[in-house]
PDB file with one MODEL, atoms N, CA, C and O in Angstrom:
MODEL        1
ATOM      1  N   HIS A   1       0.817  -1.201   0.000  1.00  0.00           N
ATOM      2  CA  HIS A   1       0.000   0.000   0.000  1.00  0.00           C
ATOM      3  C   HIS A   1       0.862   1.268   0.000  1.00  0.00           C
ATOM      4  O   HIS A   1       0.616   2.194  -0.772  1.00  0.00           O
ATOM      5  N   GLY A   2       1.870   1.297   0.869  1.00  0.00           N
ATOM      6  CA  GLY A   2       2.744   2.467   0.948  1.00  0.00           C
ATOM      7  C   GLY A   2       3.512   2.702  -0.333  1.00  0.00           C
ATOM      8  O   GLY A   2       3.674   3.842  -0.767  1.00  0.00           O
ATOM      9  N   HIS A   3       3.991   1.614  -0.948  1.00  0.00           N
ATOM     10  CA  HIS A   3       4.745   1.748  -2.204  1.00  0.00           C
ATOM     11  C   HIS A   3       3.853   2.326  -3.300  1.00  0.00           C
ATOM     12  O   HIS A   3       4.271   3.218  -4.038  1.00  0.00           O
ATOM     13  N   LEU A   4       2.649   1.828  -3.404  1.00  0.00           N
ATOM     14  CA  LEU A   4       1.718   2.326  -4.415  1.00  0.00           C
ATOM     15  C   LEU A   4       1.432   3.807  -4.205  1.00  0.00           C
ATOM     16  O   LEU A   4       1.391   4.569  -5.171  1.00  0.00           O
ATOM     17  N   ASN A   5       1.237   4.221  -2.978  1.00  0.00           N
ATOM     18  CA  ASN A   5       0.988   5.639  -2.697  1.00  0.00           C
ATOM     19  C   ASN A   5       2.176   6.500  -3.094  1.00  0.00           C
ATOM     20  O   ASN A   5       1.999   7.579  -3.659  1.00  0.00           O
ATOM     21  N   ARG A   6       3.395   6.029  -2.800  1.00  0.00           N
ATOM     22  CA  ARG A   6       4.596   6.794  -3.179  1.00  0.00           C
ATOM     23  C   ARG A   6       4.692   6.932  -4.695  1.00  0.00           C
ATOM     24  O   ARG A   6       4.998   8.009  -5.205  1.00  0.00           O
ATOM     25  N   VAL A   7       4.430   5.847  -5.412  1.00  0.00           N
ATOM     26  CA  VAL A   7       4.484   5.878  -6.877  1.00  0.00           C
ATOM     27  C   VAL A   7       3.435   6.838  -7.421  1.00  0.00           C
ATOM     28  O   VAL A   7       3.733   7.647  -8.300  1.00  0.00           O
ATOM     29  N   LEU A   8       2.219   6.756  -6.910  1.00  0.00           N
ATOM     30  CA  LEU A   8       1.150   7.653  -7.378  1.00  0.00           C
ATOM     31  C   LEU A   8       1.456   9.113  -7.058  1.00  0.00           C
ATOM     32  O   LEU A   8       1.200   9.994  -7.879  1.00  0.00           O
ATOM     33  N   ASN A   9       1.995   9.372  -5.886  1.00  0.00           N
ATOM     34  CA  ASN A   9       2.352  10.743  -5.513  1.00  0.00           C
ATOM     35  C   ASN A   9       3.451  11.284  -6.419  1.00  0.00           C
ATOM     36  O   ASN A   9       3.402  12.442  -6.832  1.00  0.00           O
ATOM     37  N   ALA A  10       4.446  10.449  -6.730  1.00  0.00           N
ATOM     38  CA  ALA A  10       5.529  10.881  -7.611  1.00  0.00           C
ATOM     39  C   ALA A  10       5.002  11.172  -9.017  1.00  0.00           C
ATOM     40  O   ALA A  10       5.379  12.173  -9.627  1.00  0.00           O
ATOM     41  N   GLU A  11       4.141  10.308  -9.525  1.00  0.00           N
ATOM     42  CA  GLU A  11       3.563  10.524 -10.850  1.00  0.00           C
ATOM     43  C   GLU A  11       2.727  11.798 -10.888  1.00  0.00           C
ATOM     44  O   GLU A  11       2.778  12.554 -11.858  1.00  0.00           O
ATOM     45  N   HIS A  12       1.968  12.027  -9.840  1.00  0.00           N
ATOM     46  CA  HIS A  12       1.151  13.234  -9.767  1.00  0.00           C
ATOM     47  C   HIS A  12       2.027  14.478  -9.745  1.00  0.00           C
ATOM     48  O   HIS A  12       1.729  15.459 -10.427  1.00  0.00           O
ATOM     49  N   ALA A  13       3.100  14.445  -8.971  1.00  0.00           N
ATOM     50  CA  ALA A  13       4.013  15.589  -8.901  1.00  0.00           C
ATOM     51  C   ALA A  13       4.683  15.833 -10.253  1.00  0.00           C
ATOM     52  O   ALA A  13       4.834  16.983 -10.666  1.00  0.00           O
ATOM     53  N   ASN A  14       5.081  14.775 -10.941  1.00  0.00           N
ATOM     54  CA  ASN A  14       5.702  14.917 -12.262  1.00  0.00           C
ATOM     55  C   ASN A  14       4.718  15.516 -13.263  1.00  0.00           C
ATOM     56  O   ASN A  14       5.082  16.388 -14.053  1.00  0.00           O
ATOM     57  N   LEU A  15       3.501  15.055 -13.228  1.00  0.00           N
ATOM     58  CA  LEU A  15       2.488  15.580 -14.138  1.00  0.00           C
ATOM     59  C   LEU A  15       2.225  17.053 -13.863  1.00  0.00           C
ATOM     60  O   LEU A  15       2.104  17.850 -14.793  1.00  0.00           O
ATOM     61  N   ARG A  16       2.137  17.418 -12.584  1.00  0.00           N
ATOM     62  CA  ARG A  16       1.925  18.821 -12.214  1.00  0.00           C
ATOM     63  C   ARG A  16       3.063  19.703 -12.724  1.00  0.00           C
ATOM     64  O   ARG A  16       2.822  20.791 -13.248  1.00  0.00           O
ATOM     65  N   ARG A  17       4.294  19.238 -12.570  1.00  0.00           N
ATOM     66  CA  ARG A  17       5.452  20.010 -13.049  1.00  0.00           C
ATOM     67  C   ARG A  17       5.431  20.138 -14.569  1.00  0.00           C
ATOM     68  O   ARG A  17       5.731  21.204 -15.106  1.00  0.00           O
ATOM     69  N   SER A  18       5.081  19.065 -15.259  1.00  0.00           N
ATOM     70  CA  SER A  18       5.028  19.094 -16.723  1.00  0.00           C
ATOM     71  C   SER A  18       3.971  20.064 -17.223  1.00  0.00           C
ATOM     72  O   SER A  18       4.212  20.813 -18.170  1.00  0.00           O
ATOM     73  N   VAL A  19       2.821  20.057 -16.603  1.00  0.00           N
ATOM     74  CA  VAL A  19       1.731  20.962 -16.999  1.00  0.00           C
ATOM     75  C   VAL A  19       2.135  22.412 -16.746  1.00  0.00           C
ATOM     76  O   VAL A  19       1.883  23.285 -17.577  1.00  0.00           O
ATOM     77  N   ALA A  20       2.762  22.665 -15.601  1.00  0.00           N
ATOM     78  CA  ALA A  20       3.197  24.026 -15.278  1.00  0.00           C
ATOM     79  C   ALA A  20       4.255  24.505 -16.269  1.00  0.00           C
ATOM     80  O   ALA A  20       4.221  25.657 -16.702  1.00  0.00           O
ATOM     81  N   ALA A  21       5.196  23.630 -16.632  1.00  0.00           N
ATOM     82  CA  ALA A  21       6.239  24.008 -17.580  1.00  0.00           C
ATOM     83  C   ALA A  21       5.646  24.290 -18.955  1.00  0.00           C
ATOM     84  O   ALA A  21       6.025  25.267 -19.602  1.00  0.00           O
ATOM     85  N   ALA A  22       4.726  23.451 -19.407  1.00  0.00           N
ATOM     86  CA  ALA A  22       4.111  23.660 -20.715  1.00  0.00           C
ATOM     87  C   ALA A  22       3.330  24.974 -20.741  1.00  0.00           C
ATOM     88  O   ALA A  22       3.362  25.692 -21.741  1.00  0.00           O
ATOM     89  N   ALA A  23       2.637  25.291 -19.663  1.00  0.00           N
ATOM     90  CA  ALA A  23       1.895  26.550 -19.595  1.00  0.00           C
ATOM     91  C   ALA A  23       2.845  27.742 -19.619  1.00  0.00           C
ATOM     92  O   ALA A  23       2.582  28.738 -20.293  1.00  0.00           O
ATOM     93  N   ARG A  24       3.938  27.640 -18.891  1.00  0.00           N
ATOM     94  CA  ARG A  24       4.948  28.710 -18.872  1.00  0.00           C
ATOM     95  C   ARG A  24       5.558  28.896 -20.264  1.00  0.00           C
ATOM     96  O   ARG A  24       5.760  30.025 -20.711  1.00  0.00           O
ATOM     97  N   GLN A  25       5.848  27.792 -20.940  1.00  0.00           N
ATOM     98  CA  GLN A  25       6.415  27.864 -22.287  1.00  0.00           C
ATOM     99  C   GLN A  25       5.413  28.463 -23.260  1.00  0.00           C
ATOM    100  O   GLN A  25       5.784  29.250 -24.132  1.00  0.00           O
ATOM    101  N   ARG A  26       4.169  28.100 -23.119  1.00  0.00           N
ATOM    102  CA  ARG A  26       3.122  28.637 -23.996  1.00  0.00           C
ATOM    103  C   ARG A  26       2.983  30.150 -23.799  1.00  0.00           C
ATOM    104  O   ARG A  26       2.832  30.895 -24.767  1.00  0.00           O
ATOM    105  N   ARG A  27       3.037  30.596 -22.546  1.00  0.00           N
ATOM    106  CA  ARG A  27       2.968  32.047 -22.286  1.00  0.00           C
ATOM    107  C   ARG A  27       4.166  32.758 -22.906  1.00  0.00           C
ATOM    108  O   ARG A  27       4.032  33.866 -23.426  1.00  0.00           O
ATOM    109  N   ALA A  28       5.318  32.136 -22.855  1.00  0.00           N
ATOM    110  CA  ALA A  28       6.518  32.739 -23.447  1.00  0.00           C
ATOM    111  C   ALA A  28       6.356  32.871 -24.955  1.00  0.00           C
ATOM    112  O   ALA A  28       6.686  33.906 -25.533  1.00  0.00           O
ATOM    113  N   VAL A  29       5.848  31.820 -25.588  1.00  0.00           N
ATOM    114  CA  VAL A  29       5.624  31.865 -27.040  1.00  0.00           C
ATOM    115  C   VAL A  29       4.599  32.945 -27.375  1.00  0.00           C
ATOM    116  O   VAL A  29       4.792  33.713 -28.318  1.00  0.00           O
ATOM    117  N   ASP A  30       3.527  33.007 -26.617  1.00  0.00           N
ATOM    118  CA  ASP A  30       2.499  34.022 -26.860  1.00  0.00           C
ATOM    119  C   ASP A  30       3.059  35.427 -26.696  1.00  0.00           C
ATOM    120  O   ASP A  30       2.716  36.321 -27.469  1.00  0.00           O
ATOM    121  N   ARG A  31       3.914  35.634 -25.703  1.00  0.00           N
ATOM    122  CA  ARG A  31       4.519  36.945 -25.454  1.00  0.00           C
ATOM    123  C   ARG A  31       5.423  37.349 -26.614  1.00  0.00           C
ATOM    124  O   ARG A  31       5.390  38.490 -27.075  1.00  0.00           O
ATOM    125  N   LEU A  32       6.233  36.396 -27.080  1.00  0.00           N
ATOM    126  CA  LEU A  32       7.098  36.690 -28.229  1.00  0.00           C
ATOM    127  C   LEU A  32       6.275  36.976 -29.470  1.00  0.00           C
ATOM    128  O   LEU A  32       6.613  37.870 -30.246  1.00  0.00           O
ATOM    129  N   ASP A  33       5.211  36.235 -29.666  1.00  0.00           N
ATOM    130  CA  ASP A  33       4.339  36.437 -30.820  1.00  0.00           C
ATOM    131  C   ASP A  33       3.687  37.816 -30.759  1.00  0.00           C
ATOM    132  O   ASP A  33       3.656  38.534 -31.758  1.00  0.00           O
ATOM    133  N   ALA A  34       3.165  38.186 -29.586  1.00  0.00           N
ATOM    134  CA  ALA A  34       2.506  39.484 -29.430  1.00  0.00           C
ATOM    135  C   ALA A  34       3.476  40.634 -29.663  1.00  0.00           C
ATOM    136  O   ALA A  34       3.084  41.694 -30.150  1.00  0.00           O
ATOM    137  N   ALA A  35       4.742  40.423 -29.315  1.00  0.00           N
ATOM    138  CA  ALA A  35       5.752  41.463 -29.493  1.00  0.00           C
ATOM    139  C   ALA A  35       6.360  41.434 -30.895  1.00  0.00           C
ATOM    140  O   ALA A  35       7.222  42.253 -31.215  1.00  0.00           O
ATOM    141  N   GLY A  36       5.914  40.493 -31.732  1.00  0.00           N
ATOM    142  CA  GLY A  36       6.460  40.384 -33.085  1.00  0.00           C
ATOM    143  C   GLY A  36       7.874  39.849 -33.114  1.00  0.00           C
ATOM    144  O   GLY A  36       8.625  40.125 -34.049  1.00  0.00           O
ATOM    145  N   GLU A  37       8.244  39.091 -32.104  1.00  0.00           N
ATOM    146  CA  GLU A  37       9.620  38.613 -31.989  1.00  0.00           C
ATOM    147  C   GLU A  37       9.826  37.158 -32.388  1.00  0.00           C
ATOM    148  O   GLU A  37      10.962  36.683 -32.365  1.00  0.00           O
ATOM    149  N   LEU A  38       8.775  36.435 -32.750  1.00  0.00           N
ATOM    150  CA  LEU A  38       8.978  35.043 -33.148  1.00  0.00           C
ATOM    151  C   LEU A  38       9.914  34.944 -34.353  1.00  0.00           C
ATOM    152  O   LEU A  38      10.701  34.003 -34.459  1.00  0.00           O
ATOM    153  N   GLY A  39       9.828  35.897 -35.237  1.00  0.00           N
ATOM    154  CA  GLY A  39      10.682  35.891 -36.421  1.00  0.00           C
ATOM    155  C   GLY A  39      12.150  36.100 -36.116  1.00  0.00           C
ATOM    156  O   GLY A  39      13.007  35.790 -36.944  1.00  0.00           O
ATOM    157  N   SER A  40      12.452  36.626 -34.933  1.00  0.00           N
ATOM    158  CA  SER A  40      13.851  36.855 -34.579  1.00  0.00           C
ATOM    159  C   SER A  40      14.525  35.598 -34.031  1.00  0.00           C
ATOM    160  O   SER A  40      15.744  35.563 -33.858  1.00  0.00           O
ATOM    161  N   LEU A  41      13.718  34.566 -33.758  1.00  0.00           N
ATOM    162  CA  LEU A  41      14.288  33.301 -33.282  1.00  0.00           C
ATOM    163  C   LEU A  41      14.949  32.568 -34.446  1.00  0.00           C
ATOM    164  O   LEU A  41      14.592  32.767 -35.607  1.00  0.00           O
ATOM    165  N   GLY A  42      15.902  31.730 -34.117  1.00  0.00           N
ATOM    166  CA  GLY A  42      16.491  30.872 -35.137  1.00  0.00           C
ATOM    167  C   GLY A  42      15.442  29.912 -35.676  1.00  0.00           C
ATOM    168  O   GLY A  42      14.390  29.742 -35.060  1.00  0.00           O
ATOM    169  N   PRO A  43      15.709  29.282 -36.816  1.00  0.00           N
ATOM    170  CA  PRO A  43      14.696  28.429 -37.441  1.00  0.00           C
ATOM    171  C   PRO A  43      14.252  27.253 -36.564  1.00  0.00           C
ATOM    172  O   PRO A  43      13.065  26.930 -36.530  1.00  0.00           O
ATOM    173  N   VAL A  44      15.168  26.621 -35.869  1.00  0.00           N
ATOM    174  CA  VAL A  44      14.778  25.489 -35.019  1.00  0.00           C
ATOM    175  C   VAL A  44      13.969  25.983 -33.828  1.00  0.00           C
ATOM    176  O   VAL A  44      12.932  25.407 -33.499  1.00  0.00           O
ATOM    177  N   ASP A  45      14.438  27.053 -33.178  1.00  0.00           N
ATOM    178  CA  ASP A  45      13.705  27.599 -32.036  1.00  0.00           C
ATOM    179  C   ASP A  45      12.315  28.072 -32.451  1.00  0.00           C
ATOM    180  O   ASP A  45      11.348  27.902 -31.709  1.00  0.00           O
ATOM    181  N   ARG A  46      12.222  28.659 -33.626  1.00  0.00           N
ATOM    182  CA  ARG A  46      10.918  29.116 -34.119  1.00  0.00           C
ATOM    183  C   ARG A  46       9.992  27.919 -34.358  1.00  0.00           C
ATOM    184  O   ARG A  46       8.812  27.976 -34.012  1.00  0.00           O
ATOM    185  N   SER A  47      10.512  26.844 -34.942  1.00  0.00           N
ATOM    186  CA  SER A  47       9.664  25.670 -35.177  1.00  0.00           C
ATOM    187  C   SER A  47       9.244  25.022 -33.862  1.00  0.00           C
ATOM    188  O   SER A  47       8.130  24.510 -33.755  1.00  0.00           O
ATOM    189  N   VAL A  48      10.125  25.039 -32.859  1.00  0.00           N
ATOM    190  CA  VAL A  48       9.771  24.516 -31.542  1.00  0.00           C
ATOM    191  C   VAL A  48       8.695  25.396 -30.915  1.00  0.00           C
ATOM    192  O   VAL A  48       7.741  24.884 -30.329  1.00  0.00           O
ATOM    193  N   ALA A  49       8.839  26.703 -31.029  1.00  0.00           N
ATOM    194  CA  ALA A  49       7.845  27.630 -30.472  1.00  0.00           C
ATOM    195  C   ALA A  49       6.484  27.410 -31.112  1.00  0.00           C
ATOM    196  O   ALA A  49       5.469  27.373 -30.417  1.00  0.00           O
ATOM    197  N   LEU A  50       6.454  27.266 -32.413  1.00  0.00           N
ATOM    198  CA  LEU A  50       5.182  27.059 -33.111  1.00  0.00           C
ATOM    199  C   LEU A  50       4.567  25.710 -32.745  1.00  0.00           C
ATOM    200  O   LEU A  50       3.351  25.595 -32.592  1.00  0.00           O
ATOM    201  N   ALA A  51       5.416  24.692 -32.606  1.00  0.00           N
ATOM    202  CA  ALA A  51       4.912  23.376 -32.211  1.00  0.00           C
ATOM    203  C   ALA A  51       4.339  23.420 -30.799  1.00  0.00           C
ATOM    204  O   ALA A  51       3.301  22.813 -30.534  1.00  0.00           O
ATOM    205  N   ARG A  52       5.012  24.141 -29.879  1.00  0.00           N
ATOM    206  CA  ARG A  52       4.489  24.252 -28.514  1.00  0.00           C
ATOM    207  C   ARG A  52       3.163  25.004 -28.519  1.00  0.00           C
ATOM    208  O   ARG A  52       2.237  24.640 -27.796  1.00  0.00           O
ATOM    209  N   ARG A  53       3.072  26.057 -29.336  1.00  0.00           N
ATOM    210  CA  ARG A  53       1.827  26.818 -29.413  1.00  0.00           C
ATOM    211  C   ARG A  53       0.690  25.954 -29.964  1.00  0.00           C
ATOM    212  O   ARG A  53      -0.434  26.002 -29.464  1.00  0.00           O
ATOM    213  N   ASP A  54       0.989  25.176 -30.984  1.00  0.00           N
ATOM    214  CA  ASP A  54      -0.038  24.362 -31.626  1.00  0.00           C
ATOM    215  C   ASP A  54      -0.374  23.086 -30.847  1.00  0.00           C
ATOM    216  O   ASP A  54      -1.444  22.505 -31.028  1.00  0.00           O
ATOM    217  N   HIS A  55       0.547  22.657 -29.982  1.00  0.00           N
ATOM    218  CA  HIS A  55       0.357  21.413 -29.222  1.00  0.00           C
ATOM    219  C   HIS A  55       0.734  21.648 -27.759  1.00  0.00           C
ATOM    220  O   HIS A  55       1.724  21.094 -27.281  1.00  0.00           O
ATOM    221  N   PRO A  56      -0.043  22.459 -27.047  1.00  0.00           N
ATOM    222  CA  PRO A  56       0.333  22.811 -25.681  1.00  0.00           C
ATOM    223  C   PRO A  56       0.359  21.626 -24.723  1.00  0.00           C
ATOM    224  O   PRO A  56       1.023  21.679 -23.688  1.00  0.00           O
ATOM    225  N   GLU A  57      -0.354  20.564 -25.059  1.00  0.00           N
ATOM    226  CA  GLU A  57      -0.416  19.407 -24.179  1.00  0.00           C
ATOM    227  C   GLU A  57       0.693  18.390 -24.449  1.00  0.00           C
ATOM    228  O   GLU A  57       0.844  17.425 -23.699  1.00  0.00           O
ATOM    229  N   ALA A  58       1.462  18.598 -25.505  1.00  0.00           N
ATOM    230  CA  ALA A  58       2.482  17.625 -25.909  1.00  0.00           C
ATOM    231  C   ALA A  58       3.645  17.581 -24.926  1.00  0.00           C
ATOM    232  O   ALA A  58       4.051  18.599 -24.367  1.00  0.00           O
ATOM    233  N   THR A  59       4.164  16.385 -24.734  1.00  0.00           N
ATOM    234  CA  THR A  59       5.375  16.231 -23.926  1.00  0.00           C
ATOM    235  C   THR A  59       6.578  16.641 -24.758  1.00  0.00           C
ATOM    236  O   THR A  59       6.470  16.822 -25.971  1.00  0.00           O
ATOM    237  N   LEU A  60       7.721  16.788 -24.104  1.00  0.00           N
ATOM    238  CA  LEU A  60       8.943  17.106 -24.843  1.00  0.00           C
ATOM    239  C   LEU A  60       9.266  16.000 -25.841  1.00  0.00           C
ATOM    240  O   LEU A  60       9.704  16.276 -26.959  1.00  0.00           O
ATOM    241  N   ALA A  61       9.053  14.761 -25.443  1.00  0.00           N
ATOM    242  CA  ALA A  61       9.312  13.637 -26.349  1.00  0.00           C
ATOM    243  C   ALA A  61       8.384  13.689 -27.563  1.00  0.00           C
ATOM    244  O   ALA A  61       8.808  13.396 -28.681  1.00  0.00           O
ATOM    245  N   GLU A  62       7.138  14.055 -27.348  1.00  0.00           N
ATOM    246  CA  GLU A  62       6.196  14.156 -28.466  1.00  0.00           C
ATOM    247  C   GLU A  62       6.582  15.298 -29.398  1.00  0.00           C
ATOM    248  O   GLU A  62       6.512  15.150 -30.618  1.00  0.00           O
ATOM    249  N   LEU A  63       6.987  16.431 -28.840  1.00  0.00           N
ATOM    250  CA  LEU A  63       7.450  17.538 -29.684  1.00  0.00           C
ATOM    251  C   LEU A  63       8.679  17.118 -30.475  1.00  0.00           C
ATOM    252  O   LEU A  63       8.805  17.442 -31.656  1.00  0.00           O
ATOM    253  N   ALA A  64       9.585  16.396 -29.821  1.00  0.00           N
ATOM    254  CA  ALA A  64      10.801  15.926 -30.495  1.00  0.00           C
ATOM    255  C   ALA A  64      10.452  15.028 -31.679  1.00  0.00           C
ATOM    256  O   ALA A  64      11.044  15.147 -32.752  1.00  0.00           O
ATOM    257  N   THR A  65       9.501  14.143 -31.480  1.00  0.00           N
ATOM    258  CA  THR A  65       9.077  13.252 -32.565  1.00  0.00           C
ATOM    259  C   THR A  65       8.437  14.042 -33.696  1.00  0.00           C
ATOM    260  O   THR A  65       8.715  13.789 -34.868  1.00  0.00           O
ATOM    261  N   MET A  66       7.576  15.002 -33.349  1.00  0.00           N
ATOM    262  CA  MET A  66       6.909  15.822 -34.372  1.00  0.00           C
ATOM    263  C   MET A  66       7.917  16.561 -35.241  1.00  0.00           C
ATOM    264  O   MET A  66       7.742  16.685 -36.453  1.00  0.00           O
ATOM    265  N   LEU A  67       8.972  17.048 -34.602  1.00  0.00           N
ATOM    266  CA  LEU A  67       9.938  17.903 -35.299  1.00  0.00           C
ATOM    267  C   LEU A  67      11.191  17.150 -35.748  1.00  0.00           C
ATOM    268  O   LEU A  67      12.101  17.740 -36.330  1.00  0.00           O
ATOM    269  N   ASP A  68      11.232  15.866 -35.478  1.00  0.00           N
ATOM    270  CA  ASP A  68      12.386  15.031 -35.810  1.00  0.00           C
ATOM    271  C   ASP A  68      13.677  15.603 -35.215  1.00  0.00           C
ATOM    272  O   ASP A  68      14.699  15.724 -35.890  1.00  0.00           O
ATOM    273  N   LEU A  69      13.592  15.946 -33.940  1.00  0.00           N
ATOM    274  CA  LEU A  69      14.725  16.478 -33.185  1.00  0.00           C
ATOM    275  C   LEU A  69      14.881  15.644 -31.919  1.00  0.00           C
ATOM    276  O   LEU A  69      13.980  14.897 -31.539  1.00  0.00           O
ATOM    277  N   GLY A  70      16.019  15.778 -31.282  1.00  0.00           N
ATOM    278  CA  GLY A  70      16.210  15.110 -30.006  1.00  0.00           C
ATOM    279  C   GLY A  70      15.513  15.868 -28.889  1.00  0.00           C
ATOM    280  O   GLY A  70      15.337  17.085 -28.961  1.00  0.00           O
ATOM    281  N   ARG A  71      15.118  15.131 -27.851  1.00  0.00           N
ATOM    282  CA  ARG A  71      14.459  15.744 -26.711  1.00  0.00           C
ATOM    283  C   ARG A  71      15.323  16.818 -26.054  1.00  0.00           C
ATOM    284  O   ARG A  71      14.793  17.861 -25.672  1.00  0.00           O
ATOM    285  N   PRO A  72      16.649  16.603 -25.905  1.00  0.00           N
ATOM    286  CA  PRO A  72      17.478  17.666 -25.326  1.00  0.00           C
ATOM    287  C   PRO A  72      17.464  18.948 -26.167  1.00  0.00           C
ATOM    288  O   PRO A  72      17.531  20.050 -25.622  1.00  0.00           O
ATOM    289  N   ARG A  73      17.379  18.803 -27.480  1.00  0.00           N
ATOM    290  CA  ARG A  73      17.333  19.975 -28.369  1.00  0.00           C
ATOM    291  C   ARG A  73      16.045  20.760 -28.141  1.00  0.00           C
ATOM    292  O   ARG A  73      16.053  21.991 -28.128  1.00  0.00           O
ATOM    293  N   ILE A  74      14.944  20.042 -27.963  1.00  0.00           N
ATOM    294  CA  ILE A  74      13.660  20.684 -27.681  1.00  0.00           C
ATOM    295  C   ILE A  74      13.751  21.439 -26.358  1.00  0.00           C
ATOM    296  O   ILE A  74      13.308  22.582 -26.254  1.00  0.00           O
ATOM    297  N   GLN A  75      14.326  20.793 -25.359  1.00  0.00           N
ATOM    298  CA  GLN A  75      14.445  21.406 -24.036  1.00  0.00           C
ATOM    299  C   GLN A  75      15.301  22.674 -24.092  1.00  0.00           C
ATOM    300  O   GLN A  75      14.950  23.686 -23.485  1.00  0.00           O
ATOM    301  N   ARG A  76      16.416  22.624 -24.815  1.00  0.00           N
ATOM    302  CA  ARG A  76      17.274  23.824 -24.942  1.00  0.00           C
ATOM    303  C   ARG A  76      16.558  24.939 -25.685  1.00  0.00           C
ATOM    304  O   ARG A  76      16.670  26.106 -25.309  1.00  0.00           O
ATOM    305  N   SER A  77      15.826  24.594 -26.731  1.00  0.00           N
ATOM    306  CA  SER A  77      15.076  25.610 -27.485  1.00  0.00           C
ATOM    307  C   SER A  77      14.029  26.273 -26.608  1.00  0.00           C
ATOM    308  O   SER A  77      13.881  27.495 -26.626  1.00  0.00           O
ATOM    309  N   LEU A  78      13.305  25.476 -25.846  1.00  0.00           N
ATOM    310  CA  LEU A  78      12.272  26.043 -24.977  1.00  0.00           C
ATOM    311  C   LEU A  78      12.893  26.936 -23.905  1.00  0.00           C
ATOM    312  O   LEU A  78      12.303  27.951 -23.534  1.00  0.00           O
ATOM    313  N   ALA A  79      14.055  26.579 -23.410  1.00  0.00           N
ATOM    314  CA  ALA A  79      14.744  27.433 -22.429  1.00  0.00           C
ATOM    315  C   ALA A  79      15.132  28.759 -23.075  1.00  0.00           C
ATOM    316  O   ALA A  79      14.998  29.811 -22.451  1.00  0.00           O
ATOM    317  N   ARG A  80      15.609  28.720 -24.315  1.00  0.00           N
ATOM    318  CA  ARG A  80      15.958  29.966 -25.019  1.00  0.00           C
ATOM    319  C   ARG A  80      14.719  30.811 -25.290  1.00  0.00           C
ATOM    320  O   ARG A  80      14.763  32.037 -25.190  1.00  0.00           O
ATOM    321  N   ILE A  81      13.625  30.160 -25.631  1.00  0.00           N
ATOM    322  CA  ILE A  81      12.365  30.867 -25.889  1.00  0.00           C
ATOM    323  C   ILE A  81      11.896  31.574 -24.621  1.00  0.00           C
ATOM    324  O   ILE A  81      11.498  32.738 -24.669  1.00  0.00           O
ATOM    325  N   GLU A  82      11.942  30.880 -23.496  1.00  0.00           N
ATOM    326  CA  GLU A  82      11.550  31.504 -22.234  1.00  0.00           C
ATOM    327  C   GLU A  82      12.478  32.668 -21.891  1.00  0.00           C
ATOM    328  O   GLU A  82      12.018  33.711 -21.426  1.00  0.00           O
ATOM    329  N   ALA A  83      13.766  32.500 -22.114  1.00  0.00           N
ATOM    330  CA  ALA A  83      14.721  33.576 -21.825  1.00  0.00           C
ATOM    331  C   ALA A  83      14.459  34.791 -22.718  1.00  0.00           C
ATOM    332  O   ALA A  83      14.530  35.931 -22.259  1.00  0.00           O
ATOM    333  N   ALA A  84      14.159  34.544 -23.983  1.00  0.00           N
ATOM    334  CA  ALA A  84      13.871  35.647 -24.906  1.00  0.00           C
ATOM    335  C   ALA A  84      12.617  36.396 -24.478  1.00  0.00           C
ATOM    336  O   ALA A  84      12.571  37.624 -24.550  1.00  0.00           O
ATOM    337  N   ALA A  85      11.600  35.666 -24.034  1.00  0.00           N
ATOM    338  CA  ALA A  85      10.377  36.317 -23.575  1.00  0.00           C
ATOM    339  C   ALA A  85      10.628  37.113 -22.315  1.00  0.00           C
ATOM    340  O   ALA A  85      10.111  38.221 -22.168  1.00  0.00           O
ATOM    341  N   MET A  86      11.414  36.567 -21.404  1.00  0.00           N
ATOM    342  CA  MET A  86      11.733  37.294 -20.164  1.00  0.00           C
ATOM    343  C   MET A  86      12.542  38.536 -20.473  1.00  0.00           C
ATOM    344  O   MET A  86      12.410  39.538 -19.771  1.00  0.00           O
ATOM    345  N   ALA A  87      13.369  38.502 -21.493  1.00  0.00           N
ATOM    346  CA  ALA A  87      14.172  39.659 -21.862  1.00  0.00           C
ATOM    347  C   ALA A  87      13.318  40.807 -22.363  1.00  0.00           C
ATOM    348  O   ALA A  87      13.764  41.954 -22.387  1.00  0.00           O
ATOM    349  N   LEU A  88      12.089  40.504 -22.763  1.00  0.00           N
ATOM    350  CA  LEU A  88      11.179  41.556 -23.221  1.00  0.00           C
ATOM    351  C   LEU A  88      10.650  42.381 -22.055  1.00  0.00           C
ATOM    352  O   LEU A  88      10.067  43.446 -22.260  1.00  0.00           O
ATOM    353  N   GLY A  89      10.847  41.900 -20.845  1.00  0.00           N
ATOM    354  CA  GLY A  89      10.438  42.670 -19.684  1.00  0.00           C
ATOM    355  C   GLY A  89       9.202  42.181 -18.990  1.00  0.00           C
ATOM    356  O   GLY A  89       8.876  42.664 -17.906  1.00  0.00           O
ATOM    357  N   ASP A  90       8.494  41.226 -19.584  1.00  0.00           N
ATOM    358  CA  ASP A  90       7.297  40.685 -18.947  1.00  0.00           C
ATOM    359  C   ASP A  90       7.649  39.413 -18.200  1.00  0.00           C
ATOM    360  O   ASP A  90       8.516  38.649 -18.623  1.00  0.00           O
ATOM    361  N   ASP A  91       6.984  39.199 -17.114  1.00  0.00           N
ATOM    362  CA  ASP A  91       7.148  37.961 -16.357  1.00  0.00           C
ATOM    363  C   ASP A  91       6.304  36.899 -17.027  1.00  0.00           C
ATOM    364  O   ASP A  91       5.079  37.013 -17.066  1.00  0.00           O
ATOM    365  N   VAL A  92       6.949  35.858 -17.561  1.00  0.00           N
ATOM    366  CA  VAL A  92       6.222  34.785 -18.227  1.00  0.00           C
ATOM    367  C   VAL A  92       6.166  33.546 -17.368  1.00  0.00           C
ATOM    368  O   VAL A  92       5.583  32.548 -17.791  1.00  0.00           O
ATOM    369  N   GLY A  93       6.739  33.560 -16.191  1.00  0.00           N
ATOM    370  CA  GLY A  93       6.800  32.360 -15.367  1.00  0.00           C
ATOM    371  C   GLY A  93       5.814  32.336 -14.276  1.00  0.00           C
ATOM    372  O   GLY A  93       5.765  31.374 -13.509  1.00  0.00           O
TER     373      GLY A  93
ENDMDL
END
């Protein structure tokens, strides 16, 4: 019983973190789009931003598969996207 509860609690916490990260990334993409800055991103970062906008529920692995990129590449792109949005002066987190 205790083991099952620990596993369920860990899964719930992971899901909560994933949902929060995806929402934060989506806000960053929306902020860059509203500021007309999506075009200033590199081509891979721009495609990752558009994929996140179009598939807000997708996991990093799913985005990687959609874009034929590695999961670490997706993660680095999303970090750059969030940094670019934060550089605009708005809190996206």
